[in-house]
Short mmCIF file of C-alpha atoms in Angstrom, two decimals:
data_model
loop_
_atom_site.label_atom_id
_atom_site.label_comp_id
_atom_site.label_asym_id
_atom_site.label_seq_id
_atom_site.Cartn_x
_atom_site.Cartn_y
_atom_site.Cartn_z
CA UNK A 1 0.13 0.17 -0.05
CA UNK A 2 1.41 3.62 -1.53
CA UNK A 3 2.90 5.28 1.99
CA UNK A 4 4.42 8.65 2.09
CA UNK A 5 7.32 9.94 4.12
CA UNK A 6 5.41 13.20 6.26
CA UNK A 7 5.96 15.49 8.90
CA UNK A 8 2.78 14.76 11.19
CA UNK A 9 1.18 17.35 14.20
CA UNK A 10 -1.11 17.24 16.47
CA UNK A 11 -4.38 21.01 16.33
CA UNK A 12 -1.92 22.43 18.65
CA UNK A 13 0.85 22.75 16.05
CA UNK A 14 3.67 22.00 18.14
CA UNK A 15 6.37 18.67 18.22
CA UNK A 16 6.25 17.56 14.62
CA UNK A 17 7.45 14.75 14.02
CA UNK A 18 8.12 12.93 10.91
CA UNK A 19 5.90 9.05 10.03
CA UNK A 20 5.09 7.11 7.47
CA UNK A 21 1.26 7.78 6.35
CA UNK A 22 -0.93 5.16 4.96
CA UNK A 23 -4.55 6.00 3.66
CA UNK A 24 -6.13 2.34 3.76
CA UNK A 25 -9.48 2.63 2.01
CA UNK A 26 -10.41 -0.63 2.94
CA UNK A 27 -10.88 -3.08 6.17
CA UNK A 28 -8.42 -5.22 4.35
CA UNK A 29 -6.14 -2.64 3.66
CA UNK A 30 -5.99 -1.70 7.29
CA UNK A 31 -5.41 -4.69 8.35
CA UNK A 32 -2.54 -4.75 5.51
CA UNK A 33 -1.48 -1.62 6.85
CA UNK A 34 -1.70 -3.19 10.64
CA UNK A 35 0.96 -5.98 9.64
CA UNK A 36 3.17 -3.22 8.06
CA UNK A 37 3.80 -0.78 10.48
CA UNK A 38 7.27 -1.91 11.35
CA UNK A 39 9.74 -2.19 14.55
CA UNK A 40 8.07 1.07 14.98
CA UNK A 41 4.39 0.14 15.02
CA UNK A 42 2.07 2.17 13.55
CA UNK A 43 -1.19 4.56 15.39
CA UNK A 44 -5.02 5.55 13.55
CA UNK A 45 -5.74 9.29 12.56
CA UNK A 46 -8.43 11.30 12.54
CA UNK A 47 -9.08 14.30 10.91
CA UNK A 48 -5.87 15.63 13.17
CA UNK A 49 -7.80 17.75 15.92
CA UNK A 50 -6.32 15.84 19.29
CA UNK A 51 -3.63 19.07 20.32
CA UNK A 52 -0.36 17.42 21.51
CA UNK A 53 1.07 13.92 19.83
CA UNK A 54 -1.66 10.87 20.66
CA UNK A 55 -2.17 10.65 16.99
CA UNK A 56 1.81 10.96 16.26
CA UNK A 57 4.29 8.06 15.46
CA UNK A 58 8.24 9.08 14.88
CA UNK A 59 9.81 6.76 12.78
CA UNK A 60 6.53 4.86 12.74
CA UNK A 61 3.20 4.86 10.24
CA UNK A 62 0.49 6.77 11.12
CA UNK A 63 -2.99 5.38 9.69
CA UNK A 64 -5.58 7.48 8.47
CA UNK A 65 -9.01 6.51 8.53
CA UNK A 66 -10.54 9.21 7.14
CA UNK A 67 -10.96 6.85 4.12
CA UNK A 68 -13.42 4.49 6.00
CA UNK A 69 -16.02 7.10 5.97
CA UNK A 70 -19.20 5.32 4.91
CA UNK A 71 -23.67 5.84 7.10
CA UNK A 72 -24.08 1.73 6.23
CA UNK A 73 -27.16 2.10 8.79
CA UNK A 74 -29.86 4.27 10.02
CA UNK A 75 -32.62 3.88 12.84
CA UNK A 76 -34.33 6.25 12.09
CA UNK A 77 -37.08 4.58 14.52
CA UNK A 78 -34.61 3.59 17.10
CA UNK A 79 -32.36 6.75 17.06
CA UNK A 80 -28.98 4.06 16.94
CA UNK A 81 -26.33 5.09 13.47
CA UNK A 82 -24.23 2.51 11.95
CA UNK A 83 -20.79 4.22 10.59
CA UNK A 84 -17.36 3.69 9.70
CA UNK A 85 -15.06 4.90 12.49
CA UNK A 86 -13.73 7.40 10.02
CA UNK A 87 -17.28 9.75 9.37
CA UNK A 88 -17.25 13.05 10.85
CA UNK A 89 -19.48 14.17 13.44
CA UNK A 90 -20.08 17.00 10.96
CA UNK A 91 -21.09 14.38 8.41
CA UNK A 92 -23.58 12.91 10.91
CA UNK A 93 -25.17 16.06 11.50
CA UNK A 94 -25.65 16.58 7.89
CA UNK A 95 -27.01 13.35 7.18
CA UNK A 96 -29.17 12.93 10.65
CA UNK A 97 -30.24 16.00 11.63
CA UNK A 98 -32.91 15.98 8.64
CA UNK A 99 -34.36 13.44 10.01
CA UNK A 100 -34.69 14.51 13.60
CA UNK A 101 -31.08 12.98 15.03
CA UNK A 102 -28.20 14.84 16.38
CA UNK A 103 -25.20 13.48 18.16
CA UNK A 104 -25.39 12.43 21.52
CA UNK A 105 -21.66 14.43 22.38
CA UNK A 106 -19.81 16.83 20.84
CA UNK A 107 -17.19 19.05 21.64
CA UNK A 108 -15.75 22.34 20.38
CA UNK A 109 -15.81 21.25 16.92
CA UNK A 110 -18.13 18.76 15.08
CA UNK A 111 -14.79 17.79 12.48
CA UNK A 112 -13.29 15.06 14.61
CA UNK A 113 -14.43 11.46 13.86
CA UNK A 114 -15.83 8.62 15.36
CA UNK A 115 -13.24 6.38 16.11
CA UNK A 116 -11.07 9.79 17.55
CA UNK A 117 -14.31 10.45 19.32
CA UNK A 118 -14.51 7.12 21.12
CA UNK A 119 -10.65 6.70 21.34
CA UNK A 120 -10.13 10.05 23.55
CA UNK A 121 -13.76 8.99 24.43
CA UNK A 122 -14.62 12.84 23.89
CA UNK A 123 -16.68 15.03 26.43
CA UNK A 124 -18.59 18.03 25.43
CA UNK A 125 -21.32 20.55 27.50
CA UNK A 126 -23.67 18.20 28.52
CA UNK A 127 -21.10 16.26 30.17
CA UNK A 128 -23.45 17.08 33.74
CA UNK A 129 -26.29 15.07 32.51
CA UNK A 130 -25.65 13.08 29.11
CA UNK A 131 -21.99 11.28 29.73
CA UNK A 132 -19.37 11.58 27.79
CA UNK A 133 -19.00 10.09 23.91
CA UNK A 134 -18.35 6.56 24.45
CA UNK A 135 -21.58 6.52 27.67
CA UNK A 136 -23.99 6.44 24.01
CA UNK A 137 -21.22 3.69 22.04
CA UNK A 138 -23.33 0.46 21.73
CA UNK A 139 -20.71 -1.49 20.24
CA UNK A 140 -17.80 -0.94 17.48
CA UNK A 141 -15.82 -3.32 15.74
CA UNK A 142 -11.98 -3.68 17.03
CA UNK A 143 -8.50 -4.07 14.70
CA UNK A 144 -6.60 -5.75 17.26
CA UNK A 145 -2.89 -6.49 16.49
CA UNK A 146 -3.34 -9.77 15.96
CA UNK A 147 -5.12 -8.79 12.82
CA UNK A 148 -8.18 -10.37 14.12
CA UNK A 149 -11.40 -8.48 13.91
CA UNK A 150 -13.33 -8.36 16.87
CA UNK A 151 -17.58 -7.21 17.77
CA UNK A 152 -16.73 -5.17 21.14
CA UNK A 153 -19.63 -4.93 23.08
CA UNK A 154 -19.82 -2.51 26.27
CA UNK A 155 -19.47 -3.63 29.88
CA UNK A 156 -16.01 -5.78 28.77
CA UNK A 157 -12.97 -4.55 29.85
CA UNK A 158 -12.40 -4.12 26.12
CA UNK A 159 -14.98 -1.68 25.48
CA UNK A 160 -13.70 -0.55 28.93
CA UNK A 161 -9.71 0.24 28.19
CA UNK A 162 -10.57 1.61 24.12
CA UNK A 163 -13.38 3.96 25.27
CA UNK A 164 -10.50 6.58 26.38
CA UNK A 165 -7.59 4.73 25.53
CA UNK A 166 -6.16 6.87 22.74
CA UNK A 167 -5.70 4.84 20.00
CA UNK A 168 -3.55 1.73 22.35
CA UNK A 169 -5.96 -1.11 21.66
CA UNK A 170 -6.59 -0.87 18.26
CA UNK A 171 -8.01 0.77 15.31
CA UNK A 172 -11.27 1.33 15.64
CA UNK A 173 -13.28 0.60 12.15
CA UNK A 174 -16.84 0.91 12.63
CA UNK A 175 -18.88 1.73 15.29
CA UNK A 176 -23.12 1.83 15.88
CA UNK A 177 -23.87 4.77 18.63
CA UNK A 178 -26.96 6.05 19.78
CA UNK A 179 -28.56 9.64 19.13
CA UNK A 180 -30.14 12.20 19.86
CA UNK A 181 -33.83 13.48 19.19
CA UNK A 182 -34.25 17.23 18.41
CA UNK A 183 -37.18 17.96 16.49
CA UNK A 184 -35.22 21.76 14.88
CA UNK A 185 -31.41 22.83 14.05
CA UNK A 186 -31.82 25.46 16.54
CA UNK A 187 -30.77 26.02 19.73
CA UNK A 188 -32.60 28.47 22.66
CA UNK A 189 -30.33 30.05 24.55
CA UNK A 190 -29.84 32.16 27.95
CA UNK A 191 -26.86 34.31 28.70
CA UNK A 192 -25.99 36.19 31.83
CA UNK A 193 -22.91 37.12 33.22
CA UNK A 194 -21.18 36.32 35.78
CA UNK A 195 -19.24 39.31 37.70
CA UNK A 196 -16.56 36.65 39.39
CA UNK A 197 -15.07 32.84 39.81
CA UNK A 198 -17.19 32.08 43.07
CA UNK A 199 -20.50 33.95 41.02
CA UNK A 200 -19.73 32.09 38.57
CA UNK A 201 -19.46 28.89 40.38
CA UNK A 202 -22.83 29.04 42.36
CA UNK A 203 -24.42 30.30 39.28
CA UNK A 204 -23.39 25.88 37.76
CA UNK A 205 -23.88 24.42 40.40
CA UNK A 206 -26.90 25.94 41.75
CA UNK A 207 -28.38 26.15 38.58
CA UNK A 208 -26.68 24.00 35.44
CA UNK A 209 -29.56 20.94 35.95
CA UNK A 210 -32.15 23.01 33.82
CA UNK A 211 -29.96 22.62 30.34
CA UNK A 212 -28.82 20.28 28.57
CA UNK A 213 -25.69 22.31 27.55
CA UNK A 214 -23.58 24.83 30.24
CA UNK A 215 -20.97 26.49 29.73
CA UNK A 216 -18.91 29.79 30.57
CA UNK A 217 -16.06 31.85 28.88
CA UNK A 218 -13.52 32.79 31.52
CA UNK A 219 -10.97 35.68 31.52
CA UNK A 220 -7.49 34.47 32.53
CA UNK A 221 -6.20 37.74 32.45
CA UNK A 222 -8.52 39.26 35.31
CA UNK A 223 -7.28 39.62 38.29
CA UNK A 224 -8.49 41.19 42.38
CA UNK A 225 -12.26 41.31 42.70
CA UNK A 226 -12.69 40.51 38.73
CA UNK A 227 -10.91 37.52 39.58
CA UNK A 228 -12.64 34.98 37.23
CA UNK A 229 -15.44 36.26 35.57
CA UNK A 230 -17.30 35.21 33.04
CA UNK A 231 -19.81 34.77 30.25
CA UNK A 232 -22.16 32.18 31.20
CA UNK A 233 -24.09 29.86 27.57
CA UNK A 234 -27.09 27.74 28.44
CA UNK A 235 -29.28 26.13 26.49
CA UNK A 236 -31.29 22.88 24.95
CA UNK A 237 -32.32 22.16 21.20
CA UNK A 238 -35.28 24.81 20.87
CA UNK A 239 -38.60 23.10 20.47
CA UNK A 240 -40.51 23.22 17.14
CA UNK A 241 -43.10 25.88 18.20
CA UNK A 242 -40.53 28.44 20.00
CA UNK A 243 -39.75 29.22 16.31
CA UNK A 244 -41.26 32.02 14.12
CA UNK A 245 -42.62 31.04 11.13
CA UNK A 246 -40.93 31.38 8.59
CA UNK A 247 -37.80 29.24 10.17
CA UNK A 248 -40.41 26.73 10.57
CA UNK A 249 -40.77 26.08 7.31
CA UNK A 250 -36.70 24.06 7.43
CA UNK A 251 -37.71 23.66 11.08
CA UNK A 252 -33.76 21.41 10.57
CA UNK A 253 -32.32 22.41 7.97
CA UNK A 254 -28.06 22.64 8.69
CA UNK A 255 -26.35 25.92 7.31
CA UNK A 256 -23.33 25.94 9.77
CA UNK A 257 -21.31 29.30 8.94
CA UNK A 258 -18.13 30.20 7.01
CA UNK A 259 -15.90 32.66 6.91
CA UNK A 260 -12.44 33.23 5.15
CA UNK A 261 -9.46 30.96 6.32
CA UNK A 262 -6.88 32.25 8.97
CA UNK A 263 -3.73 32.82 7.24
CA UNK A 264 -0.74 30.44 6.15
CA UNK A 265 0.96 33.49 8.20
CA UNK A 266 0.61 35.17 11.28
CA UNK A 267 3.58 36.92 13.29
CA UNK A 268 4.40 35.73 16.65
CA UNK A 269 3.25 37.47 19.42
CA UNK A 270 -0.45 38.33 18.05
CA UNK A 271 -2.13 36.42 20.98
CA UNK A 272 -0.17 39.18 23.41
CA UNK A 273 -0.84 39.79 26.92
CA UNK A 274 -2.12 43.06 25.30
CA UNK A 275 -4.33 41.91 21.80
CA UNK A 276 -6.15 39.51 24.50
CA UNK A 277 -6.02 41.79 27.43
CA UNK A 278 -8.63 43.96 25.17
CA UNK A 279 -10.18 41.02 23.43
CA UNK A 280 -11.04 39.73 26.74
CA UNK A 281 -12.81 43.24 27.83
CA UNK A 282 -14.93 43.70 24.79
CA UNK A 283 -16.32 40.19 25.13
CA UNK A 284 -17.44 40.15 29.02
CA UNK A 285 -18.83 43.73 27.85
CA UNK A 286 -20.71 43.15 25.54
CA UNK A 287 -22.15 40.50 26.61
CA UNK A 288 -26.20 40.70 28.06
CA UNK A 289 -26.56 41.11 31.88
CA UNK A 290 -28.67 38.04 31.92
CA UNK A 291 -30.69 36.66 28.18
CA UNK A 292 -33.39 33.98 28.23
CA UNK A 293 -33.79 32.64 24.46
CA UNK A 294 -32.08 33.46 22.18
CA UNK A 295 -32.02 31.34 19.19
CA UNK A 296 -29.13 30.54 17.87
CA UNK A 297 -27.91 28.30 15.13
CA UNK A 298 -26.47 24.72 16.20
CA UNK A 299 -23.27 25.16 14.09
CA UNK A 300 -23.23 29.12 16.41
CA UNK A 301 -23.66 27.57 20.23
CA UNK A 302 -21.38 24.31 19.86
CA UNK A 303 -19.05 24.95 17.39
CA UNK A 304 -17.78 28.16 16.48
CA UNK A 305 -14.53 28.81 15.41
CA UNK A 306 -15.95 26.25 12.67
CA UNK A 307 -16.15 28.74 10.72
CA UNK A 308 -12.74 29.79 11.13
CA UNK A 309 -10.78 26.90 8.63
CA UNK A 310 -7.50 26.52 10.32
CA UNK A 311 -7.74 29.19 13.61
CA UNK A 312 -5.13 26.85 15.03
CA UNK A 313 -2.50 29.25 12.58
CA UNK A 314 -3.38 31.95 14.73
CA UNK A 315 -1.25 31.67 17.35
CA UNK A 316 1.72 31.32 14.37
CA UNK A 317 4.39 28.44 13.90
CA UNK A 318 5.16 28.14 17.49
CA UNK A 319 1.40 27.20 17.94
CA UNK A 320 0.24 26.65 21.19
CA UNK A 321 -0.48 24.15 23.90
CA UNK A 322 -3.73 23.50 25.37
CA UNK A 323 -4.66 22.21 29.44
CA UNK A 324 -7.09 20.20 30.87
CA UNK A 325 -7.78 19.07 33.95
CA UNK A 326 -10.40 18.49 35.91
CA UNK A 327 -10.28 19.04 39.61
CA UNK A 328 -13.47 17.14 42.02
CA UNK A 329 -16.00 18.60 43.99
CA UNK A 330 -15.08 19.51 47.33
CA UNK A 331 -12.01 21.04 46.13
CA UNK A 332 -13.56 25.03 44.22
CA UNK A 333 -9.87 25.83 47.24
CA UNK A 334 -7.56 23.87 44.35
CA UNK A 335 -9.33 25.57 41.44
CA UNK A 336 -9.79 28.98 42.60
CA UNK A 337 -5.79 28.61 43.54
CA UNK A 338 -5.68 27.44 39.69
CA UNK A 339 -6.52 30.23 38.62
CA UNK A 340 -5.31 32.88 40.76
CA UNK A 341 -1.67 31.55 39.77
CA UNK A 342 -3.11 31.35 35.46
CA UNK A 343 -3.65 34.94 36.20
CA UNK A 344 -0.89 36.49 37.92
CA UNK A 345 1.20 34.59 35.90
CA UNK A 346 -0.98 36.46 32.80
CA UNK A 347 -1.44 33.87 30.46
CA UNK A 348 -3.01 35.63 27.35
CA UNK A 349 -5.35 33.07 26.75
CA UNK A 350 -8.49 34.19 24.85
CA UNK A 351 -10.55 30.15 24.39
CA UNK A 352 -10.66 29.60 28.17
CA UNK A 353 -13.52 27.41 29.21
CA UNK A 354 -14.87 25.76 32.18
CA UNK A 355 -17.97 23.64 32.78
CA UNK A 356 -19.40 20.50 35.46
CA UNK A 357 -18.87 16.99 34.62
CA UNK A 358 -21.01 14.61 35.75
CA UNK A 359 -20.85 10.95 36.19
CA UNK A 360 -17.55 9.94 35.06
CA UNK A 361 -18.17 6.71 32.64
CA UNK A 362 -16.14 3.44 32.84
CA UNK A 363 -13.52 3.99 30.15
CA UNK A 364 -9.97 3.11 32.13
CA UNK A 365 -8.42 6.52 31.02
CA UNK A 366 -11.34 8.43 30.59
CA UNK A 367 -11.17 11.95 31.39
CA UNK A 368 -14.09 13.02 32.93
CA UNK A 369 -15.17 12.63 37.03
CA UNK A 370 -16.92 14.82 38.82
CA UNK A 371 -16.22 17.60 39.62
CA UNK A 372 -14.75 21.53 37.90
CA UNK A 373 -12.98 21.45 34.46
CA UNK A 374 -10.66 24.10 32.98
CA UNK A 375 -9.24 23.83 28.94
CA UNK A 376 -7.52 26.72 28.38
CA UNK A 377 -5.69 27.56 25.31
CA UNK A 378 -2.10 29.38 25.78
CA UNK A 379 1.14 29.98 23.08
CA UNK A 380 3.53 27.66 23.64
CA UNK A 381 6.26 30.81 23.39
CA UNK A 382 4.81 32.05 26.05
CA UNK A 383 8.12 32.96 28.84
CA UNK A 384 8.00 30.24 32.00
CA UNK A 385 5.39 28.19 30.15
CA UNK A 386 6.91 24.73 30.52
CA UNK A 387 7.52 25.05 34.53
CA UNK A 388 4.42 26.89 35.12
CA UNK A 389 2.05 24.51 33.94
CA UNK A 390 4.56 21.40 35.73
CA UNK A 391 3.08 23.68 38.57
CA UNK A 392 -0.19 23.65 38.31
CA UNK A 393 0.13 19.68 37.05
CA UNK A 394 1.37 19.46 40.82
CA UNK A 395 -1.62 20.63 42.21
CA UNK A 396 -4.09 18.72 39.93
CA UNK A 397 -2.37 15.97 41.50
CA UNK A 398 -2.43 16.70 44.20
CA UNK A 399 -6.27 17.42 44.27
CA UNK A 400 -7.00 13.95 42.39
CA UNK A 401 -7.52 15.67 39.26
CA UNK A 402 -6.66 14.90 35.96
CA UNK A 403 -5.19 16.25 32.70
CA UNK A 404 -6.33 15.17 29.77
CA UNK A 405 -4.97 12.28 27.47
CA UNK A 406 -6.72 14.30 24.04
CA UNK A 407 -5.21 17.50 24.99
CA UNK A 408 -2.22 17.26 26.66
CA UNK A 409 1.72 17.42 24.84
CA UNK A 410 4.06 17.36 28.16
CA UNK A 411 2.96 15.32 30.97
CA UNK A 412 5.23 14.42 32.91
CA UNK A 413 4.64 10.53 32.94
CA UNK A 414 5.40 10.26 36.54
CA UNK A 415 2.05 11.75 37.59
CA UNK A 416 0.31 9.60 35.36
CA UNK A 417 -0.81 7.09 38.08
CA UNK A 418 -1.70 9.39 40.33
CA UNK A 419 -4.07 10.43 37.59
CA UNK A 420 -5.49 8.12 36.72
CA UNK A 421 -5.20 5.29 39.01
CA UNK A 422 -6.64 2.33 36.08
CA UNK A 423 -3.34 2.79 34.68
CA UNK A 424 -2.17 -0.70 35.59
CA UNK A 425 -5.06 -2.33 34.61
CA UNK A 426 -4.95 -1.30 31.48
CA UNK A 427 -0.69 -1.16 30.68
CA UNK A 428 -1.83 -4.89 31.58
CA UNK A 429 -4.03 -5.24 28.83
CA UNK A 430 -2.59 -3.90 26.55
CA UNK A 431 0.22 -6.57 27.21
CA UNK A 432 -1.56 -8.97 26.87
CA UNK A 433 -2.77 -7.77 23.62
CA UNK A 434 -0.82 -6.46 21.97
CA UNK A 435 2.71 -7.27 23.49
CA UNK A 436 4.46 -6.85 20.48
CA UNK A 437 3.54 -3.39 21.14
CA UNK A 438 2.10 -2.53 17.94
CA UNK A 439 0.20 0.20 18.63
CA UNK A 440 1.87 2.85 19.79
CA UNK A 441 1.99 6.78 19.71
CA UNK A 442 4.38 9.62 20.35
CA UNK A 443 2.00 10.42 23.29
CA UNK A 444 2.48 6.48 24.47
CA UNK A 445 6.26 6.64 24.40
CA UNK A 446 6.42 10.22 26.51
CA UNK A 447 4.36 8.90 28.84
CA UNK A 448 4.93 5.39 29.63
CA UNK A 449 1.94 4.04 28.63
CA UNK A 450 2.93 0.83 27.11
CA UNK A 451 4.81 -1.02 30.48
CA UNK A 452 3.86 -2.62 33.47
CA UNK A 453 5.53 -0.49 35.68
#
């Protein structure tokens, strides 16, 4: 099978490594690609939206699974879809919304494949009520290191190791996913401002149960009495009777907004403290103090950045680090200390969001757990960033929390066991299932995910 040697990075555009990029177009070609991975092994890759090195494999093979993109069957009565792992959430929305169905969980981008959604066990604005993506997966077919294709059902060790396992148990080929019924393709959205971090957490705690989806943009440059000031956005799928007459003509139309692509070259330092500080001030001030029932497109509510192709270029050639962690309920002081430290370091992050997680799912390396999760983008060249994030990692681990592996690019391996208590089980299953280490990645080497001790 033809393969090109290319430079591969995550969405953050840091730490590129060279790998042989293989593009299978059938299950048989995928199996052949696994057999021919070579000494450095291989890893499956979807649309490249993992921020760090999870879908990179220096000196080995990377399997581009986007060519396996068939939707095999839709149960429009029961609300399930059977599709290849290379099908994107964007494609599912295009096909399913006109039928009155929506994906059960979507992250901040719809350009994620179903295989990637399972491998990272993605979460969205509805985790507090709906859990992560794997909760809605009924079964999947997995190509394992021995060349066998296994049908993997819920409640089995292989399912739980694969959900959040970052592609290290095998290549997901297709999956059956349970869907969310909707009456329209619009969202009914409530927006309000929170004056500081305590105000924000109080509002979320008191009223999140009223909303299917909930997220807060947070100003991490604000300090003093304004530290953690936020814009809180929550909503649900709009019912048909809430639409104005004109919109009722095509209530399930899916027409995402599209803007010009970010330029190929962006000067370094464009997103510095001054520019991000100005943006944050304007964004907070323009938000309404309280507004209820605004109708928004699905793309506007869930995926505003998808309207700007290649938006990751705005950080310049140096790229950016996305840092996401979760700490449990009862650890609000730990969250406050971390926000204070980020604010004190003057991290220029305009993409910072705080959410509440509900009950975690069984995935052994699945990220969500009940608690508070904060995600932020930071230019990779920010002075002192490495030391700051190492310090934050210690605080997160000390509070019983964890960082998100799908976004990580620099976590120290000695902290992983504290963050993921079922790590030893994951390593043991991998050793049994893949003793030669066929499935490997830059992330797995960096974090020693293939070692038993």
